[in-house]
mmCIF file of C-alpha atoms in Angstrom:
data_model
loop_
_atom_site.group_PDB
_atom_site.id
_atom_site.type_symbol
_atom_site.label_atom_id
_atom_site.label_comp_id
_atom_site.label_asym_id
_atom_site.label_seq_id
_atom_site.Cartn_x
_atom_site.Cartn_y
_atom_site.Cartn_z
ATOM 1 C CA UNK A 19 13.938 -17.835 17.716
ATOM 2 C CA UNK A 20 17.421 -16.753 18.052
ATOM 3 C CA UNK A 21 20.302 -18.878 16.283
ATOM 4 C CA UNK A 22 22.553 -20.855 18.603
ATOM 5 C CA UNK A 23 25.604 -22.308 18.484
ATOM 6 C CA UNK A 24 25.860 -25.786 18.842
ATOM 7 C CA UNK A 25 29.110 -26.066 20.008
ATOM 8 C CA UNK A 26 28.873 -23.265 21.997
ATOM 9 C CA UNK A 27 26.257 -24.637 23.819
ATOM 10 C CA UNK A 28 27.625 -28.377 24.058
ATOM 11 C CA UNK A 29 30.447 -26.541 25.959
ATOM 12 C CA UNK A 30 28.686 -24.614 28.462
ATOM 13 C CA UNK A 31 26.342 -28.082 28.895
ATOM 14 C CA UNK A 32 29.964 -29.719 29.773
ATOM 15 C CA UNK A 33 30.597 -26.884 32.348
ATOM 16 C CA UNK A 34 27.470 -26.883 33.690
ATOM 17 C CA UNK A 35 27.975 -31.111 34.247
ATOM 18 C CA UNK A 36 31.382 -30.576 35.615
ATOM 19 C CA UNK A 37 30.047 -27.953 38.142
ATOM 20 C CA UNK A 38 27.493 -30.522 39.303
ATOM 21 C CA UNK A 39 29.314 -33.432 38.972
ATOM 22 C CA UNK A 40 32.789 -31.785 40.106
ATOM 23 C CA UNK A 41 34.620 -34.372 38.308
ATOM 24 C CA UNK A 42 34.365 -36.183 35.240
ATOM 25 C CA UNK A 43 36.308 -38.778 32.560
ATOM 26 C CA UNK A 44 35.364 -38.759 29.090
ATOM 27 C CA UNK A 45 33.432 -41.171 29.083
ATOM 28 C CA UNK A 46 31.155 -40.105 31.602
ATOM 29 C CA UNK A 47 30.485 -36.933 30.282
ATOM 30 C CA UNK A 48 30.063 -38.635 27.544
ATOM 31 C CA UNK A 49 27.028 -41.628 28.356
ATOM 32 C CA UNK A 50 25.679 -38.925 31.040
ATOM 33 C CA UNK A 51 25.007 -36.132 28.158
ATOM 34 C CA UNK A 52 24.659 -38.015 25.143
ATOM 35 C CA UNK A 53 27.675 -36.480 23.238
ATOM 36 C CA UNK A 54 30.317 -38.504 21.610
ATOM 37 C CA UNK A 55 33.379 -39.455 22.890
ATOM 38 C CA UNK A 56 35.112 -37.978 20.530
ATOM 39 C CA UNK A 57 33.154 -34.365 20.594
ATOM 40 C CA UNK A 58 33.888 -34.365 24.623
ATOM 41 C CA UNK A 59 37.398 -35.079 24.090
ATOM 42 C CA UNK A 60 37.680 -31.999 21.490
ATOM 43 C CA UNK A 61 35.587 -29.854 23.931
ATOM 44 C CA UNK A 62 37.663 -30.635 26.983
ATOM 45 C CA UNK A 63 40.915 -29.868 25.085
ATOM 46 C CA UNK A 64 39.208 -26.476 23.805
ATOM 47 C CA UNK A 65 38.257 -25.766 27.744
ATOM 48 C CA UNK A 66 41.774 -26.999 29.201
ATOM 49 C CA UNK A 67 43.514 -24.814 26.569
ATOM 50 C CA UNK A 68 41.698 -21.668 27.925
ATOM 51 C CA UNK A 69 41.874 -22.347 31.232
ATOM 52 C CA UNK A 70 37.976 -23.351 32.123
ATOM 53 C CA UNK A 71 39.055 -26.924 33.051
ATOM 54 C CA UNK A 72 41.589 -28.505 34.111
ATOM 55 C CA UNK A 73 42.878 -32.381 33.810
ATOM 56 C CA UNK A 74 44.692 -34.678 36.417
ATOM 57 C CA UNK A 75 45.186 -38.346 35.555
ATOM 58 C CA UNK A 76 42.365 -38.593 32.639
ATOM 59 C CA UNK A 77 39.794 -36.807 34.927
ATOM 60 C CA UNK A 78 38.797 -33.290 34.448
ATOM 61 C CA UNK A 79 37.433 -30.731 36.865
ATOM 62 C CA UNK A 80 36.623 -26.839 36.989
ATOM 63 C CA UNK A 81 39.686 -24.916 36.296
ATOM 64 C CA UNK A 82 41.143 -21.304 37.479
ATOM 65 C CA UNK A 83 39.778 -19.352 34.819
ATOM 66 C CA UNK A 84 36.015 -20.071 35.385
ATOM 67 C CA UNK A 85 36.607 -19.721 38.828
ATOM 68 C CA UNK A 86 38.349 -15.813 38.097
ATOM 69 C CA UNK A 87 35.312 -14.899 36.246
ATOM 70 C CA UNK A 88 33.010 -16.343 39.212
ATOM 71 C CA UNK A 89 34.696 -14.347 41.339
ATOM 72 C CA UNK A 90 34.253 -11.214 39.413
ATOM 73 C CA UNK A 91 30.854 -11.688 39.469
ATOM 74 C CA UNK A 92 30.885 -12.230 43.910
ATOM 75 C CA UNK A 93 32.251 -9.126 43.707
ATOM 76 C CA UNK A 94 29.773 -7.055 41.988
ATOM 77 C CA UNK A 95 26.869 -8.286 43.358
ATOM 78 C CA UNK A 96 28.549 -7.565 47.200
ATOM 79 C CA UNK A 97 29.578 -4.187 45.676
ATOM 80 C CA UNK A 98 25.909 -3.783 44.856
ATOM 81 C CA UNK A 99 24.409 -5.279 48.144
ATOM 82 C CA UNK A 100 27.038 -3.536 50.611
ATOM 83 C CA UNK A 101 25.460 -0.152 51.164
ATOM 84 C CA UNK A 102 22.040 -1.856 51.327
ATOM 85 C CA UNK A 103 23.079 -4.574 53.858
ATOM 86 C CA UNK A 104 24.836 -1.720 55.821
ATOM 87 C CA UNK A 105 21.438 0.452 56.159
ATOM 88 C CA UNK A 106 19.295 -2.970 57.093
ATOM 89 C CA UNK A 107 21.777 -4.101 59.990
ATOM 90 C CA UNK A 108 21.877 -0.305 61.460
ATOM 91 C CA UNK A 109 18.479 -0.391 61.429
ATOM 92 C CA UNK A 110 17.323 -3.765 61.980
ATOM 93 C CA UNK A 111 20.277 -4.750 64.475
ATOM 94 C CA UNK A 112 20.909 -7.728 63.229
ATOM 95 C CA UNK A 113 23.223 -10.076 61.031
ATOM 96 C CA UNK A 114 22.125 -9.481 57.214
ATOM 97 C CA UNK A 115 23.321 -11.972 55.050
ATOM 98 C CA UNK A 116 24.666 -12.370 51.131
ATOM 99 C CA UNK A 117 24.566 -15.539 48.678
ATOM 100 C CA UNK A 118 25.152 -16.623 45.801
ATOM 101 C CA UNK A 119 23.983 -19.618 43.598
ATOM 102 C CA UNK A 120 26.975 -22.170 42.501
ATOM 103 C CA UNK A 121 24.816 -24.522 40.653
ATOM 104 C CA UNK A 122 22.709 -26.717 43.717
ATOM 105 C CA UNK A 123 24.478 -24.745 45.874
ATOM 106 C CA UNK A 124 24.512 -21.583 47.783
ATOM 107 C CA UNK A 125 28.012 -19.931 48.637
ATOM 108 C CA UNK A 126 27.856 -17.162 51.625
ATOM 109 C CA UNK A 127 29.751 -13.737 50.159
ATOM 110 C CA UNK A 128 29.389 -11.365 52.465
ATOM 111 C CA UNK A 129 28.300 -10.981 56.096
ATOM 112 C CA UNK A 130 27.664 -7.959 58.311
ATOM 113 C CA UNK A 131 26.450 -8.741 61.679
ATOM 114 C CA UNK A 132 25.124 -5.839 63.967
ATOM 115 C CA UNK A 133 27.792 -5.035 67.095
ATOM 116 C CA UNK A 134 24.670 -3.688 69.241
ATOM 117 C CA UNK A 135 22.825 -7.058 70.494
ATOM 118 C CA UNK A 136 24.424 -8.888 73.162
ATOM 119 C CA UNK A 137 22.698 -12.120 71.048
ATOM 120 C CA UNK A 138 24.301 -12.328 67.675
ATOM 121 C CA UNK A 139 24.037 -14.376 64.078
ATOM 122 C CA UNK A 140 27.469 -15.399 63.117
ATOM 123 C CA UNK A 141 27.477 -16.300 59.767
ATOM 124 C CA UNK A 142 31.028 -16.257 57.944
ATOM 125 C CA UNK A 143 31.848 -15.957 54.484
ATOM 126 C CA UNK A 144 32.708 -19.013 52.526
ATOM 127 C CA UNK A 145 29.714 -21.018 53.759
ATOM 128 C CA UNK A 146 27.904 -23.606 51.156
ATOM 129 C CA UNK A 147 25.093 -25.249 51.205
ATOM 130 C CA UNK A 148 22.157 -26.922 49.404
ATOM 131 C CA UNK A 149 20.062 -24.365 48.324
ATOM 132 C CA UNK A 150 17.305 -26.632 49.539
ATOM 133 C CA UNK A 151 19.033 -26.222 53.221
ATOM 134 C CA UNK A 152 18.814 -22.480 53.572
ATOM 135 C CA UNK A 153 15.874 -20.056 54.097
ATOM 136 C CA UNK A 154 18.233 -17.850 51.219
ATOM 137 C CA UNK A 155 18.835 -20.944 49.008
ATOM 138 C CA UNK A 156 14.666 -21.676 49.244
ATOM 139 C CA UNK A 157 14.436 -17.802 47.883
ATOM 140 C CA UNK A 158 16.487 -18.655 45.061
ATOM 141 C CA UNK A 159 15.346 -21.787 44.238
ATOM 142 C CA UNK A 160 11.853 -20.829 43.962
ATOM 143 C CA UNK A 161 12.725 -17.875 41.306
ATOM 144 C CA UNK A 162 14.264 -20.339 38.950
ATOM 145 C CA UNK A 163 12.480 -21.848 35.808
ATOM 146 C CA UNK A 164 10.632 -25.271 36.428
ATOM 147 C CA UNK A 165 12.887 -27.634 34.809
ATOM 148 C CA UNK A 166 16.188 -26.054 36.594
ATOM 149 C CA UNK A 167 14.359 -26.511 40.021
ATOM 150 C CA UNK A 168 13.196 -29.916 39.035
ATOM 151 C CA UNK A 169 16.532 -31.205 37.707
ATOM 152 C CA UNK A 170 18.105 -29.874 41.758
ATOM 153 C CA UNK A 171 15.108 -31.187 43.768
ATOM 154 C CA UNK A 172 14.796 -34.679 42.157
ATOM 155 C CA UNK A 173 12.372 -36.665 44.405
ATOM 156 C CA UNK A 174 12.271 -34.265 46.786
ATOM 157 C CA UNK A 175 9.889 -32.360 43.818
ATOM 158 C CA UNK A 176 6.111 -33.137 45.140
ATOM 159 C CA UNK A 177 7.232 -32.136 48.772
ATOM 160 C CA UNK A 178 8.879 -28.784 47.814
ATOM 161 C CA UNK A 179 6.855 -27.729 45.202
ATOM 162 C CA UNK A 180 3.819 -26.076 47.024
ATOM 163 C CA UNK A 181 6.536 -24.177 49.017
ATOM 164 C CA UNK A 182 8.472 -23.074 46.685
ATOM 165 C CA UNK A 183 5.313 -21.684 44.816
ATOM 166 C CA UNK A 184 4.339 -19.489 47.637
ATOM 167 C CA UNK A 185 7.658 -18.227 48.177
ATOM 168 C CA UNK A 186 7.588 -16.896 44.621
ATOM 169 C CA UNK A 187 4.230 -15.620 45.009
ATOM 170 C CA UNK A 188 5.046 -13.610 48.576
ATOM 171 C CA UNK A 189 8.511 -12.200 46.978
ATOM 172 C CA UNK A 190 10.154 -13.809 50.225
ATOM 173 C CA UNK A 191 10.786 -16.852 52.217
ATOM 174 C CA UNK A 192 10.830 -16.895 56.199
ATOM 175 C CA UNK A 193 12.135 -19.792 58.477
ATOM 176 C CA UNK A 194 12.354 -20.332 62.017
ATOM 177 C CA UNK A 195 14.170 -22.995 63.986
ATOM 178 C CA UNK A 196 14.596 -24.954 60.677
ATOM 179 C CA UNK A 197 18.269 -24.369 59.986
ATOM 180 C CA UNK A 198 19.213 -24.525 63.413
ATOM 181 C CA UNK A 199 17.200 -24.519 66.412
ATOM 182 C CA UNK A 200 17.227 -20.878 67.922
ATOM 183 C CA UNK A 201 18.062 -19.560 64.849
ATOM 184 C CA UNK A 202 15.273 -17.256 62.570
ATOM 185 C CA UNK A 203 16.314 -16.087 58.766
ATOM 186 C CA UNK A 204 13.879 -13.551 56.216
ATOM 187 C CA UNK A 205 15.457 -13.282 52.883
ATOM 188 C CA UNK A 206 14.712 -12.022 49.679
ATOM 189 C CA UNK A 207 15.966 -12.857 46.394
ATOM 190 C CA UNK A 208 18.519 -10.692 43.907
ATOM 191 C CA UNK A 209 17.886 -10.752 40.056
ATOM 192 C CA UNK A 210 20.163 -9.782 37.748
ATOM 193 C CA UNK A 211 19.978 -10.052 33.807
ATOM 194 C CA UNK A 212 20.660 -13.720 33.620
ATOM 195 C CA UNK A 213 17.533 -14.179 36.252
ATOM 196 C CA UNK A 214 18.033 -14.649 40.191
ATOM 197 C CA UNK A 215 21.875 -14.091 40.651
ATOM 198 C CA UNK A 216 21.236 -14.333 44.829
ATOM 199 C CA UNK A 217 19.677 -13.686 47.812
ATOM 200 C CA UNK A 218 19.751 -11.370 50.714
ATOM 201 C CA UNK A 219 19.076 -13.102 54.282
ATOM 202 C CA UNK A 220 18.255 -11.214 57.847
ATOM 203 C CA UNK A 221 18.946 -13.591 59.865
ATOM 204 C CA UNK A 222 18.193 -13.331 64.069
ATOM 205 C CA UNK A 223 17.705 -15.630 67.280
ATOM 206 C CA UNK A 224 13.498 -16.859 67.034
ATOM 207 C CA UNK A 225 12.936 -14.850 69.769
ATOM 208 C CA UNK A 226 13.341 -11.707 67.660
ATOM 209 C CA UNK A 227 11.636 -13.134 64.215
ATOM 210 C CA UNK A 228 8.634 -10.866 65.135
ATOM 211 C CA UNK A 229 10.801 -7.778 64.899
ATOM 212 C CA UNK A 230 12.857 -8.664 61.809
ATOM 213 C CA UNK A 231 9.317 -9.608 60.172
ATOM 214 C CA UNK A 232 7.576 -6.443 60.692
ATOM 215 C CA UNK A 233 10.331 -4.806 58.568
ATOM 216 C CA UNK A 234 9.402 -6.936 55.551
ATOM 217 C CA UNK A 235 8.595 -3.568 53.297
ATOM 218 C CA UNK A 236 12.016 -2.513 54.297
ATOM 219 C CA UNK A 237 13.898 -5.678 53.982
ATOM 220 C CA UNK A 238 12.055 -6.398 50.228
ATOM 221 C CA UNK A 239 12.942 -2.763 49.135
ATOM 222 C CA UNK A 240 16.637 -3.154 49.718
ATOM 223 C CA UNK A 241 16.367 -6.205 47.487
ATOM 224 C CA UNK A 242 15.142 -4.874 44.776
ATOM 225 C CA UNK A 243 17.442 -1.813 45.211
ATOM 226 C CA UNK A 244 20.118 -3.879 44.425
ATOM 227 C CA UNK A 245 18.575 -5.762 41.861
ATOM 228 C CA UNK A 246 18.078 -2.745 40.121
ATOM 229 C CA UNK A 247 21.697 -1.604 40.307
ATOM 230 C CA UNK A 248 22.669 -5.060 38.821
ATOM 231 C CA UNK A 249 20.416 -4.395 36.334
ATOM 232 C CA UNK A 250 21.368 -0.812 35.630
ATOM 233 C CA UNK A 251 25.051 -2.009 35.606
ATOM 234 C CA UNK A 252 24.484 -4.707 32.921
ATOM 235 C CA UNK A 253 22.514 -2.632 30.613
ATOM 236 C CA UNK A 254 25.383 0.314 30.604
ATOM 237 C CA UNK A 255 27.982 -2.700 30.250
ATOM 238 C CA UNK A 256 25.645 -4.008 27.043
ATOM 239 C CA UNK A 257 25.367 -0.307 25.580
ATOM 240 C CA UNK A 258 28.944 0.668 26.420
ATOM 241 C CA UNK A 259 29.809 -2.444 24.353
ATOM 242 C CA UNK A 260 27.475 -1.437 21.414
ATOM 243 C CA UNK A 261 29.232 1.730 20.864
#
């Protein structure tokens, strides 16, 4: 087994908290993860000197630098996806879809909607939600390891579970009229090193589902396209830094 760092990884345990929590004292973070006070006081400090949290009044929340280094990673993943998207909605016609995972959540990238049906999809950038809510954050959820979907579903575990395992097994999730009525979504998900780093959504009115559905093949294969160009890109960054 590989050495770890223990303070290394009480750290990123405090960010992960503070991304779920969004805000924190001390002493919370401190009964909620079983850490002294006094080691969460250091570790705050350490993160509020660099940036990766901030403080206000004795409560501490994400700061600017995390949320830089987020951002870099949007960025590649859309850089990835964008050809890919562009080839689905010329093809498919409709609005095709990009998300990422922010801890329970999903946040909307990038959107590219298809100018050619009188009936369109609008789905803007900046949009969260649960990724229990969305047809893309069901995709995502069911790639992740069993105690990281357990800790997000909480009681709703027994119901979701059976779902989430066929999504996994398929390679795709498909809803109609759940998110909205009228409204049908096909997505698949995007790994990266570091395991499912999004999802890719076609989403169409129900009355078209039939049509975006019989382009699964195509809709999977642009998935793993960019998959494999997030993959390709983190291997070059890993060698680049070996040299």
């Amino acid at each position: 087994m590989a050495e770890v760092s223990k303070t290394t990884d009480q750290a990123l345990e405090v960010l992960e908290f503070l991304g779920q929590r969004g805000t924190s004292s001390i002493a919370e973070a401190a009964r909620e993860l079983s850490l002294s006070r006094t080691v969460v006081y250091r570790l705050f400090s350490t993160l509020e000197q660099r940036g990766f949290v901030k403080r206000h009044d004795g409560i501490y929340r994400l700061g600017p630098k995390l949320f830089a280094l987020a951002q870099h990673v949007e960025w590649a993943v859309r850089d990835a996806a964008d050809p890919h998207m562009r080839e689905l909605v010329n093809t498919l016609k409709e609005t095709v879809v990009l998300s990422v995972r922010d801890g329970s959540q999903t946040l909307t990238v990038h959107r590219i909607a298809s100018r050619e049906q009188w009936v369109q999809v609008i789905y803007p950038p900046g949009v969260r939600k649960a990724l229990t809510d969305t047809v893309g954050g069901r995709v995502i959820l069911a790639n992740l390891e069993s105690r990281e979907q357990i800790d997000i579903l909480g009681i709703e575990e027994n119901r979701m579970t059976p779902e989430l395992g066929r999504i996994r097994r398929a390679g795709f999730a498909a809803s109609r009229n759940e998110e909205l009525p009228g409204l049908a979504g096909f997505a698949v998900p995007i790994r990266s090193v570091d395991g499912v780093a999004a999802s890719l959504t076609v989403y169409s009115p129900s009355e078209r589902a039939a049509d975006t559905k019989a382009h699964k093949d195509l809709i999977v294969r642009a998935g793993d396209a960019i998959s494999a160009e997030l993959l390709n890109e983190s291997n070059d960054d890993r060698t680049g830094s070996d040299d």
